[in-house]
């Protein structure tokens, strides 16, 4: 691998495959990048789809991306419930009742907007210093507090088979699709488990421009690398040589910019990071180099 490739930071829009863990996919990218990597928005092994992986210091931009909208296509199997809220777990109840598509469509509006949602115990959520799934495997029945999440839209795409409906969900960060299956079914007096999940979009990352890690190699890696400045949609600020020297030394400059965040470009045209303005002073918030 070329030395130049080892110093490139950016994002690989991975199409995570069913059966692989998010950590495994990151490890494959890390091996090719030759630098530390991190991912945004864990997908369970049974899920597939968009998994943004940052190479090098590009991971510092995750805080700006976590609030972006995400879109999922999920299969909900009605009539059964499992301890994990999906079909990878142990079936703990056979509710029997299968709602019609019309019944589901009628109650969907109750789950659009800001709603309170109880996360699944089998999750990566940190509880008293341990992951939820660790506590669950230890047999601890912890009652998790509900959290506020935002659902922008839910549509039924098709009936997959008897009792299995495919839904498209557009939501904010932190939403658990498995919990949504449980809650929609509960509103209809039955139960459901998530039986398939594909994340089709996460912010500007879409399934259409993603790549499977098994298709990546040293020769094509750079062609799939998305420059770090392409993933944030703030206005751009181009510094003069004098401002460049001040900003890179942690000294604010007066730019007269409106309050907010901006992408910083140095005098040589290179992307430096994210800066913020209070209306008078402009300073660095997050630097990538």
PDB file of C-alpha atoms in Angstrom:
ATOM      1  CA  UNK A   1       0.000   0.000   0.000  1.00  0.00           C
ATOM      2  CA  UNK A   2       1.301   3.435  -0.856  1.00  0.00           C
ATOM      3  CA  UNK A   3       2.447   5.786   1.892  1.00  0.00           C
ATOM      4  CA  UNK A   4       0.015   8.426   0.630  1.00  0.00           C
ATOM      5  CA  UNK A   5      -2.916   6.071   1.168  1.00  0.00           C
ATOM      6  CA  UNK A   6      -1.926   5.611   4.801  1.00  0.00           C
ATOM      7  CA  UNK A   7      -2.375   9.317   5.451  1.00  0.00           C
ATOM      8  CA  UNK A   8      -5.777   9.772   3.815  1.00  0.00           C
ATOM      9  CA  UNK A   9      -8.696  10.424   6.140  1.00  0.00           C
ATOM     10  CA  UNK A  10     -12.314  10.274   5.119  1.00  0.00           C
ATOM     11  CA  UNK A  11     -15.274   7.898   5.086  1.00  0.00           C
ATOM     12  CA  UNK A  12     -15.995   4.528   3.539  1.00  0.00           C
ATOM     13  CA  UNK A  13     -19.721   3.976   3.113  1.00  0.00           C
ATOM     14  CA  UNK A  14     -19.815   0.276   3.928  1.00  0.00           C
ATOM     15  CA  UNK A  15     -22.735  -1.933   2.937  1.00  0.00           C
ATOM     16  CA  UNK A  16     -22.654  -4.216   5.962  1.00  0.00           C
ATOM     17  CA  UNK A  17     -23.616  -7.768   5.143  1.00  0.00           C
ATOM     18  CA  UNK A  18     -25.984 -10.002   7.096  1.00  0.00           C
ATOM     19  CA  UNK A  19     -24.062 -12.138   9.583  1.00  0.00           C
ATOM     20  CA  UNK A  20     -21.102  -9.800   9.975  1.00  0.00           C
ATOM     21  CA  UNK A  21     -20.709  -7.666  13.070  1.00  0.00           C
ATOM     22  CA  UNK A  22     -20.127  -3.936  12.732  1.00  0.00           C
ATOM     23  CA  UNK A  23     -16.742  -4.409  14.432  1.00  0.00           C
ATOM     24  CA  UNK A  24     -15.701  -7.002  11.849  1.00  0.00           C
ATOM     25  CA  UNK A  25     -16.536  -4.643   9.005  1.00  0.00           C
ATOM     26  CA  UNK A  26     -14.527  -1.839  10.628  1.00  0.00           C
ATOM     27  CA  UNK A  27     -11.575  -4.179  11.107  1.00  0.00           C
ATOM     28  CA  UNK A  28     -11.486  -4.908   7.363  1.00  0.00           C
ATOM     29  CA  UNK A  29     -11.470  -1.200   6.526  1.00  0.00           C
ATOM     30  CA  UNK A  30      -8.787  -0.537   9.150  1.00  0.00           C
ATOM     31  CA  UNK A  31      -6.519  -3.161   7.605  1.00  0.00           C
ATOM     32  CA  UNK A  32      -6.730  -1.462   4.216  1.00  0.00           C
ATOM     33  CA  UNK A  33      -6.524   2.092   5.528  1.00  0.00           C
ATOM     34  CA  UNK A  34      -3.508   1.427   7.718  1.00  0.00           C
ATOM     35  CA  UNK A  35      -4.868   3.769  10.390  1.00  0.00           C
ATOM     36  CA  UNK A  36      -7.433   3.751  13.211  1.00  0.00           C
ATOM     37  CA  UNK A  37     -11.061   3.581  12.071  1.00  0.00           C
ATOM     38  CA  UNK A  38     -14.444   3.901  13.724  1.00  0.00           C
ATOM     39  CA  UNK A  39     -18.058   3.419  12.729  1.00  0.00           C
ATOM     40  CA  UNK A  40     -21.252   5.389  13.264  1.00  0.00           C
ATOM     41  CA  UNK A  41     -24.474   3.687  14.271  1.00  0.00           C
ATOM     42  CA  UNK A  42     -23.981   0.009  15.125  1.00  0.00           C
ATOM     43  CA  UNK A  43     -25.956  -2.501  13.088  1.00  0.00           C
ATOM     44  CA  UNK A  44     -26.724  -5.885  14.657  1.00  0.00           C
ATOM     45  CA  UNK A  45     -25.292  -8.962  12.872  1.00  0.00           C
ATOM     46  CA  UNK A  46     -28.731  -9.856  11.456  1.00  0.00           C
ATOM     47  CA  UNK A  47     -29.021  -6.407   9.849  1.00  0.00           C
ATOM     48  CA  UNK A  48     -27.423  -5.120   6.674  1.00  0.00           C
ATOM     49  CA  UNK A  49     -26.959  -1.837   4.891  1.00  0.00           C
ATOM     50  CA  UNK A  50     -25.327   1.529   5.380  1.00  0.00           C
ATOM     51  CA  UNK A  51     -22.523   1.592   7.964  1.00  0.00           C
ATOM     52  CA  UNK A  52     -20.394   4.759   7.684  1.00  0.00           C
ATOM     53  CA  UNK A  53     -16.785   4.011   8.648  1.00  0.00           C
ATOM     54  CA  UNK A  54     -14.405   6.891   9.338  1.00  0.00           C
ATOM     55  CA  UNK A  55     -10.683   6.551   8.713  1.00  0.00           C
ATOM     56  CA  UNK A  56      -8.231   8.424  10.907  1.00  0.00           C
ATOM     57  CA  UNK A  57      -9.331  11.723  12.424  1.00  0.00           C
ATOM     58  CA  UNK A  58     -12.473  11.862  10.297  1.00  0.00           C
ATOM     59  CA  UNK A  59     -14.121  10.049  13.227  1.00  0.00           C
ATOM     60  CA  UNK A  60     -14.056  13.409  15.038  1.00  0.00           C
ATOM     61  CA  UNK A  61     -16.937  14.470  12.780  1.00  0.00           C
ATOM     62  CA  UNK A  62     -19.310  11.807  14.101  1.00  0.00           C
ATOM     63  CA  UNK A  63     -20.790  14.219  16.648  1.00  0.00           C
ATOM     64  CA  UNK A  64     -22.043  16.348  13.743  1.00  0.00           C
ATOM     65  CA  UNK A  65     -23.575  13.365  11.968  1.00  0.00           C
ATOM     66  CA  UNK A  66     -25.334  11.421  14.732  1.00  0.00           C
ATOM     67  CA  UNK A  67     -28.437  13.614  14.597  1.00  0.00           C
ATOM     68  CA  UNK A  68     -28.919  13.089  10.855  1.00  0.00           C
ATOM     69  CA  UNK A  69     -31.988  11.259   9.592  1.00  0.00           C
ATOM     70  CA  UNK A  70     -31.793   7.531   8.931  1.00  0.00           C
ATOM     71  CA  UNK A  71     -33.997   5.333   6.783  1.00  0.00           C
ATOM     72  CA  UNK A  72     -34.627   1.629   7.366  1.00  0.00           C
ATOM     73  CA  UNK A  73     -36.568  -1.092   5.601  1.00  0.00           C
ATOM     74  CA  UNK A  74     -37.688  -3.674   8.159  1.00  0.00           C
ATOM     75  CA  UNK A  75     -39.760  -6.845   8.173  1.00  0.00           C
ATOM     76  CA  UNK A  76     -42.081  -7.235  11.171  1.00  0.00           C
ATOM     77  CA  UNK A  77     -43.409 -10.722  11.879  1.00  0.00           C
ATOM     78  CA  UNK A  78     -46.656 -10.440  13.824  1.00  0.00           C
ATOM     79  CA  UNK A  79     -47.977 -13.042  16.248  1.00  0.00           C
ATOM     80  CA  UNK A  80     -44.726 -13.892  18.040  1.00  0.00           C
ATOM     81  CA  UNK A  81     -42.501 -12.206  20.590  1.00  0.00           C
ATOM     82  CA  UNK A  82     -38.853 -12.936  21.440  1.00  0.00           C
ATOM     83  CA  UNK A  83     -36.531 -11.934  24.275  1.00  0.00           C
ATOM     84  CA  UNK A  84     -34.367  -9.915  21.850  1.00  0.00           C
ATOM     85  CA  UNK A  85     -37.383  -8.434  19.995  1.00  0.00           C
ATOM     86  CA  UNK A  86     -36.102 -10.019  16.769  1.00  0.00           C
ATOM     87  CA  UNK A  87     -36.031 -13.526  15.328  1.00  0.00           C
ATOM     88  CA  UNK A  88     -32.462 -14.211  16.520  1.00  0.00           C
ATOM     89  CA  UNK A  89     -33.756 -14.573  20.082  1.00  0.00           C
ATOM     90  CA  UNK A  90     -35.849 -17.148  21.919  1.00  0.00           C
ATOM     91  CA  UNK A  91     -39.573 -17.011  21.223  1.00  0.00           C
ATOM     92  CA  UNK A  92     -41.214 -16.211  24.553  1.00  0.00           C
ATOM     93  CA  UNK A  93     -44.814 -15.757  23.449  1.00  0.00           C
ATOM     94  CA  UNK A  94     -47.111 -16.865  20.659  1.00  0.00           C
ATOM     95  CA  UNK A  95     -49.775 -14.197  20.482  1.00  0.00           C
ATOM     96  CA  UNK A  96     -51.596 -15.750  17.573  1.00  0.00           C
ATOM     97  CA  UNK A  97     -53.411 -12.652  16.354  1.00  0.00           C
ATOM     98  CA  UNK A  98     -52.247 -11.305  12.975  1.00  0.00           C
ATOM     99  CA  UNK A  99     -53.465  -7.785  12.151  1.00  0.00           C
ATOM    100  CA  UNK A 100     -54.431  -6.730   8.654  1.00  0.00           C
ATOM    101  CA  UNK A 101     -52.436  -4.189   6.681  1.00  0.00           C
ATOM    102  CA  UNK A 102     -55.306  -1.747   7.099  1.00  0.00           C
ATOM    103  CA  UNK A 103     -55.220  -2.089  10.888  1.00  0.00           C
ATOM    104  CA  UNK A 104     -51.485  -1.373  10.942  1.00  0.00           C
ATOM    105  CA  UNK A 105     -51.902   1.638   8.650  1.00  0.00           C
ATOM    106  CA  UNK A 106     -54.628   3.023  10.924  1.00  0.00           C
ATOM    107  CA  UNK A 107     -52.414   3.133  14.040  1.00  0.00           C
ATOM    108  CA  UNK A 108     -49.127   4.151  12.353  1.00  0.00           C
ATOM    109  CA  UNK A 109     -49.830   7.898  12.850  1.00  0.00           C
ATOM    110  CA  UNK A 110     -49.558   7.330  16.620  1.00  0.00           C
ATOM    111  CA  UNK A 111     -45.883   6.483  16.124  1.00  0.00           C
ATOM    112  CA  UNK A 112     -44.932   9.434  13.925  1.00  0.00           C
ATOM    113  CA  UNK A 113     -43.391  12.500  15.560  1.00  0.00           C
ATOM    114  CA  UNK A 114     -41.617  12.702  18.906  1.00  0.00           C
ATOM    115  CA  UNK A 115     -42.461   9.568  20.860  1.00  0.00           C
ATOM    116  CA  UNK A 116     -41.237   7.861  24.024  1.00  0.00           C
ATOM    117  CA  UNK A 117     -39.605   4.496  23.371  1.00  0.00           C
ATOM    118  CA  UNK A 118     -38.242   1.851  25.748  1.00  0.00           C
ATOM    119  CA  UNK A 119     -34.959   0.458  24.324  1.00  0.00           C
ATOM    120  CA  UNK A 120     -34.585  -3.337  24.079  1.00  0.00           C
ATOM    121  CA  UNK A 121     -32.588  -4.887  26.912  1.00  0.00           C
ATOM    122  CA  UNK A 122     -30.613  -6.883  24.349  1.00  0.00           C
ATOM    123  CA  UNK A 123     -28.760  -3.863  22.971  1.00  0.00           C
ATOM    124  CA  UNK A 124     -25.412  -2.103  23.187  1.00  0.00           C
ATOM    125  CA  UNK A 125     -26.917   0.484  25.528  1.00  0.00           C
ATOM    126  CA  UNK A 126     -24.685   1.145  28.545  1.00  0.00           C
ATOM    127  CA  UNK A 127     -26.392   0.308  31.840  1.00  0.00           C
ATOM    128  CA  UNK A 128     -24.454   0.630  35.085  1.00  0.00           C
ATOM    129  CA  UNK A 129     -21.152   0.207  33.260  1.00  0.00           C
ATOM    130  CA  UNK A 130     -22.258  -2.850  31.269  1.00  0.00           C
ATOM    131  CA  UNK A 131     -23.885  -3.362  27.901  1.00  0.00           C
ATOM    132  CA  UNK A 132     -27.565  -4.256  27.988  1.00  0.00           C
ATOM    133  CA  UNK A 133     -26.983  -7.568  26.225  1.00  0.00           C
ATOM    134  CA  UNK A 134     -24.401  -8.538  28.880  1.00  0.00           C
ATOM    135  CA  UNK A 135     -26.913  -7.995  31.677  1.00  0.00           C
ATOM    136  CA  UNK A 136     -29.577  -9.888  29.729  1.00  0.00           C
ATOM    137  CA  UNK A 137     -27.256 -12.864  29.246  1.00  0.00           C
ATOM    138  CA  UNK A 138     -26.549 -12.826  32.985  1.00  0.00           C
ATOM    139  CA  UNK A 139     -30.276 -13.219  33.565  1.00  0.00           C
ATOM    140  CA  UNK A 140     -30.812  -9.733  34.967  1.00  0.00           C
ATOM    141  CA  UNK A 141     -34.235  -8.344  34.119  1.00  0.00           C
ATOM    142  CA  UNK A 142     -33.502  -4.611  34.064  1.00  0.00           C
ATOM    143  CA  UNK A 143     -36.333  -2.171  33.398  1.00  0.00           C
ATOM    144  CA  UNK A 144     -34.958   0.454  31.034  1.00  0.00           C
ATOM    145  CA  UNK A 145     -36.376   3.994  31.184  1.00  0.00           C
ATOM    146  CA  UNK A 146     -38.128   5.274  28.055  1.00  0.00           C
ATOM    147  CA  UNK A 147     -36.295   7.800  25.884  1.00  0.00           C
ATOM    148  CA  UNK A 148     -37.541  10.356  23.414  1.00  0.00           C
ATOM    149  CA  UNK A 149     -36.974   9.523  19.743  1.00  0.00           C
ATOM    150  CA  UNK A 150     -38.214  11.097  16.526  1.00  0.00           C
ATOM    151  CA  UNK A 151     -40.019   9.192  13.791  1.00  0.00           C
ATOM    152  CA  UNK A 152     -40.507  11.212  10.601  1.00  0.00           C
ATOM    153  CA  UNK A 153     -42.414   8.725   8.493  1.00  0.00           C
ATOM    154  CA  UNK A 154     -43.579   5.090   8.429  1.00  0.00           C
ATOM    155  CA  UNK A 155     -45.026   3.393   5.357  1.00  0.00           C
ATOM    156  CA  UNK A 156     -45.943  -0.206   4.624  1.00  0.00           C
ATOM    157  CA  UNK A 157     -44.120  -1.223   1.457  1.00  0.00           C
ATOM    158  CA  UNK A 158     -45.567  -4.698   1.018  1.00  0.00           C
ATOM    159  CA  UNK A 159     -46.890  -7.877   2.589  1.00  0.00           C
ATOM    160  CA  UNK A 160     -43.977 -10.340   2.474  1.00  0.00           C
ATOM    161  CA  UNK A 161     -45.955 -13.391   3.564  1.00  0.00           C
ATOM    162  CA  UNK A 162     -48.761 -14.275   5.977  1.00  0.00           C
ATOM    163  CA  UNK A 163     -48.232 -12.136   9.060  1.00  0.00           C
ATOM    164  CA  UNK A 164     -45.013 -10.523   7.768  1.00  0.00           C
ATOM    165  CA  UNK A 165     -45.121  -6.884   6.680  1.00  0.00           C
ATOM    166  CA  UNK A 166     -42.280  -4.813   5.209  1.00  0.00           C
ATOM    167  CA  UNK A 167     -42.142  -1.236   6.485  1.00  0.00           C
ATOM    168  CA  UNK A 168     -39.978   1.737   5.583  1.00  0.00           C
ATOM    169  CA  UNK A 169     -39.112   3.929   8.554  1.00  0.00           C
ATOM    170  CA  UNK A 170     -37.458   7.343   8.457  1.00  0.00           C
ATOM    171  CA  UNK A 171     -36.266   8.349  11.902  1.00  0.00           C
ATOM    172  CA  UNK A 172     -33.758  10.265  13.985  1.00  0.00           C
ATOM    173  CA  UNK A 173     -30.688   8.857  15.684  1.00  0.00           C
ATOM    174  CA  UNK A 174     -31.121   6.523  18.655  1.00  0.00           C
ATOM    175  CA  UNK A 175     -34.348   4.913  17.405  1.00  0.00           C
ATOM    176  CA  UNK A 176     -34.668   1.159  17.937  1.00  0.00           C
ATOM    177  CA  UNK A 177     -36.597  -0.456  15.097  1.00  0.00           C
ATOM    178  CA  UNK A 178     -37.065  -3.635  17.158  1.00  0.00           C
ATOM    179  CA  UNK A 179     -38.821  -1.615  19.851  1.00  0.00           C
ATOM    180  CA  UNK A 180     -41.034  -0.073  17.189  1.00  0.00           C
ATOM    181  CA  UNK A 181     -42.162  -3.567  16.098  1.00  0.00           C
ATOM    182  CA  UNK A 182     -43.015  -4.398  19.709  1.00  0.00           C
ATOM    183  CA  UNK A 183     -44.910  -1.150  20.278  1.00  0.00           C
ATOM    184  CA  UNK A 184     -46.908  -1.154  17.034  1.00  0.00           C
ATOM    185  CA  UNK A 185     -47.986  -4.725  17.707  1.00  0.00           C
ATOM    186  CA  UNK A 186     -48.835  -3.892  21.320  1.00  0.00           C
ATOM    187  CA  UNK A 187     -51.119  -1.092  20.167  1.00  0.00           C
ATOM    188  CA  UNK A 188     -52.967  -3.704  18.103  1.00  0.00           C
ATOM    189  CA  UNK A 189     -53.324  -6.131  20.992  1.00  0.00           C
ATOM    190  CA  UNK A 190     -50.739  -8.597  19.755  1.00  0.00           C
ATOM    191  CA  UNK A 191     -46.954  -8.979  19.532  1.00  0.00           C
ATOM    192  CA  UNK A 192     -44.300  -8.895  16.831  1.00  0.00           C
ATOM    193  CA  UNK A 193     -40.609  -9.524  16.257  1.00  0.00           C
ATOM    194  CA  UNK A 194     -38.330  -7.874  13.725  1.00  0.00           C
ATOM    195  CA  UNK A 195     -37.331 -10.481  11.137  1.00  0.00           C
ATOM    196  CA  UNK A 196     -35.138  -8.434   8.765  1.00  0.00           C
ATOM    197  CA  UNK A 197     -33.529  -4.995   8.731  1.00  0.00           C
ATOM    198  CA  UNK A 198     -31.724  -2.945   6.083  1.00  0.00           C
ATOM    199  CA  UNK A 199     -30.460   0.576   6.724  1.00  0.00           C
ATOM    200  CA  UNK A 200     -30.825   2.300   3.371  1.00  0.00           C
ATOM    201  CA  UNK A 201     -29.724   5.790   4.379  1.00  0.00           C
ATOM    202  CA  UNK A 202     -27.803   7.564   7.146  1.00  0.00           C
ATOM    203  CA  UNK A 203     -27.456  11.288   6.511  1.00  0.00           C
ATOM    204  CA  UNK A 204     -25.723  11.690   3.143  1.00  0.00           C
ATOM    205  CA  UNK A 205     -24.687   8.021   3.074  1.00  0.00           C
ATOM    206  CA  UNK A 206     -27.024   5.885   0.966  1.00  0.00           C
ATOM    207  CA  UNK A 207     -27.207   2.231   0.013  1.00  0.00           C
ATOM    208  CA  UNK A 208     -26.773   3.191  -3.650  1.00  0.00           C
ATOM    209  CA  UNK A 209     -23.268   4.628  -3.067  1.00  0.00           C
ATOM    210  CA  UNK A 210     -22.117   1.981  -0.557  1.00  0.00           C
ATOM    211  CA  UNK A 211     -19.576  -0.810  -1.006  1.00  0.00           C
ATOM    212  CA  UNK A 212     -19.173  -4.266   0.535  1.00  0.00           C
ATOM    213  CA  UNK A 213     -15.900  -4.678   2.384  1.00  0.00           C
ATOM    214  CA  UNK A 214     -15.206  -7.930   0.527  1.00  0.00           C
ATOM    215  CA  UNK A 215     -15.103  -5.859  -2.667  1.00  0.00           C
ATOM    216  CA  UNK A 216     -12.488  -3.454  -1.282  1.00  0.00           C
ATOM    217  CA  UNK A 217      -8.772  -3.895  -1.922  1.00  0.00           C
ATOM    218  CA  UNK A 218      -5.579  -1.843  -1.858  1.00  0.00           C
ATOM    219  CA  UNK A 219      -6.024  -0.858  -5.513  1.00  0.00           C
ATOM    220  CA  UNK A 220      -9.578   0.505  -5.306  1.00  0.00           C
ATOM    221  CA  UNK A 221      -9.772   1.650  -1.662  1.00  0.00           C
ATOM    222  CA  UNK A 222      -8.966   5.279  -2.390  1.00  0.00           C
ATOM    223  CA  UNK A 223     -11.640   5.500  -5.083  1.00  0.00           C
ATOM    224  CA  UNK A 224     -14.305   4.631  -2.487  1.00  0.00           C
ATOM    225  CA  UNK A 225     -12.984   7.060   0.129  1.00  0.00           C
ATOM    226  CA  UNK A 226     -15.357  10.001   0.627  1.00  0.00           C
ATOM    227  CA  UNK A 227     -13.464  13.188   1.611  1.00  0.00           C
ATOM    228  CA  UNK A 228     -14.240  14.247   5.179  1.00  0.00           C
ATOM    229  CA  UNK A 229     -15.552  17.675   4.178  1.00  0.00           C
ATOM    230  CA  UNK A 230     -18.160  16.108   1.892  1.00  0.00           C
ATOM    231  CA  UNK A 231     -20.164  14.582   4.753  1.00  0.00           C
ATOM    232  CA  UNK A 232     -20.979  17.800   6.633  1.00  0.00           C
ATOM    233  CA  UNK A 233     -23.231  20.428   5.094  1.00  0.00           C
ATOM    234  CA  UNK A 234     -22.046  23.582   6.865  1.00  0.00           C
ATOM    235  CA  UNK A 235     -21.089  26.719   4.914  1.00  0.00           C
ATOM    236  CA  UNK A 236     -17.391  27.049   3.991  1.00  0.00           C
ATOM    237  CA  UNK A 237     -14.892  29.581   5.308  1.00  0.00           C
ATOM    238  CA  UNK A 238     -11.607  30.064   3.432  1.00  0.00           C
ATOM    239  CA  UNK A 239      -8.863  31.626   5.537  1.00  0.00           C
ATOM    240  CA  UNK A 240      -6.176  34.047   4.497  1.00  0.00           C
ATOM    241  CA  UNK A 241      -2.549  33.212   5.295  1.00  0.00           C
ATOM    242  CA  UNK A 242      -2.643  35.482   8.375  1.00  0.00           C
ATOM    243  CA  UNK A 243      -5.930  33.957   9.626  1.00  0.00           C
ATOM    244  CA  UNK A 244      -4.586  30.505   8.860  1.00  0.00           C
ATOM    245  CA  UNK A 245      -1.655  30.998  11.239  1.00  0.00           C
ATOM    246  CA  UNK A 246      -3.891  32.269  14.041  1.00  0.00           C
ATOM    247  CA  UNK A 247      -6.570  29.568  13.716  1.00  0.00           C
ATOM    248  CA  UNK A 248      -4.054  26.700  13.621  1.00  0.00           C
ATOM    249  CA  UNK A 249      -2.492  28.097  16.792  1.00  0.00           C
ATOM    250  CA  UNK A 250      -5.815  28.264  18.598  1.00  0.00           C
ATOM    251  CA  UNK A 251      -6.288  32.027  18.277  1.00  0.00           C
ATOM    252  CA  UNK A 252      -9.792  33.230  17.256  1.00  0.00           C
ATOM    253  CA  UNK A 253     -10.127  35.616  14.321  1.00  0.00           C
ATOM    254  CA  UNK A 254     -12.760  38.248  13.654  1.00  0.00           C
ATOM    255  CA  UNK A 255     -14.699  37.309  10.515  1.00  0.00           C
ATOM    256  CA  UNK A 256     -18.064  38.973  11.093  1.00  0.00           C
ATOM    257  CA  UNK A 257     -19.856  35.721  10.285  1.00  0.00           C
ATOM    258  CA  UNK A 258     -23.364  34.863  11.397  1.00  0.00           C
ATOM    259  CA  UNK A 259     -23.565  32.624  14.454  1.00  0.00           C
ATOM    260  CA  UNK A 260     -23.183  28.943  13.643  1.00  0.00           C
ATOM    261  CA  UNK A 261     -20.818  26.234  12.442  1.00  0.00           C
ATOM    262  CA  UNK A 262     -18.638  26.369   9.341  1.00  0.00           C
ATOM    263  CA  UNK A 263     -16.195  24.188   7.421  1.00  0.00           C
ATOM    264  CA  UNK A 264     -12.688  25.626   7.691  1.00  0.00           C
ATOM    265  CA  UNK A 265     -10.351  25.636   4.697  1.00  0.00           C
ATOM    266  CA  UNK A 266      -6.770  26.791   5.165  1.00  0.00           C
ATOM    267  CA  UNK A 267      -4.938  29.204   2.877  1.00  0.00           C
ATOM    268  CA  UNK A 268      -3.582  26.282   0.842  1.00  0.00           C
ATOM    269  CA  UNK A 269      -7.151  25.043   0.219  1.00  0.00           C
ATOM    270  CA  UNK A 270      -6.971  22.021   2.526  1.00  0.00           C
ATOM    271  CA  UNK A 271      -9.862  21.114   4.826  1.00  0.00           C
ATOM    272  CA  UNK A 272      -8.894  21.804   8.444  1.00  0.00           C
ATOM    273  CA  UNK A 273     -12.052  21.029  10.417  1.00  0.00           C
ATOM    274  CA  UNK A 274     -15.154  22.685  11.860  1.00  0.00           C
ATOM    275  CA  UNK A 275     -15.220  26.189  13.282  1.00  0.00           C
ATOM    276  CA  UNK A 276     -17.892  28.230  15.009  1.00  0.00           C
ATOM    277  CA  UNK A 277     -18.804  31.893  15.048  1.00  0.00           C
ATOM    278  CA  UNK A 278     -20.487  33.852  17.831  1.00  0.00           C
ATOM    279  CA  UNK A 279     -21.212  36.681  15.442  1.00  0.00           C
ATOM    280  CA  UNK A 280     -17.858  38.352  16.045  1.00  0.00           C
ATOM    281  CA  UNK A 281     -15.119  35.844  16.777  1.00  0.00           C
ATOM    282  CA  UNK A 282     -14.488  32.733  14.741  1.00  0.00           C
ATOM    283  CA  UNK A 283     -12.620  29.783  16.257  1.00  0.00           C
ATOM    284  CA  UNK A 284     -11.965  26.090  15.770  1.00  0.00           C
ATOM    285  CA  UNK A 285     -14.410  23.592  17.275  1.00  0.00           C
ATOM    286  CA  UNK A 286     -13.037  20.389  15.786  1.00  0.00           C
ATOM    287  CA  UNK A 287      -9.785  20.017  13.893  1.00  0.00           C
ATOM    288  CA  UNK A 288      -8.853  17.028  11.792  1.00  0.00           C
ATOM    289  CA  UNK A 289      -5.116  17.617  11.597  1.00  0.00           C
TER     290      UNK A 289
END
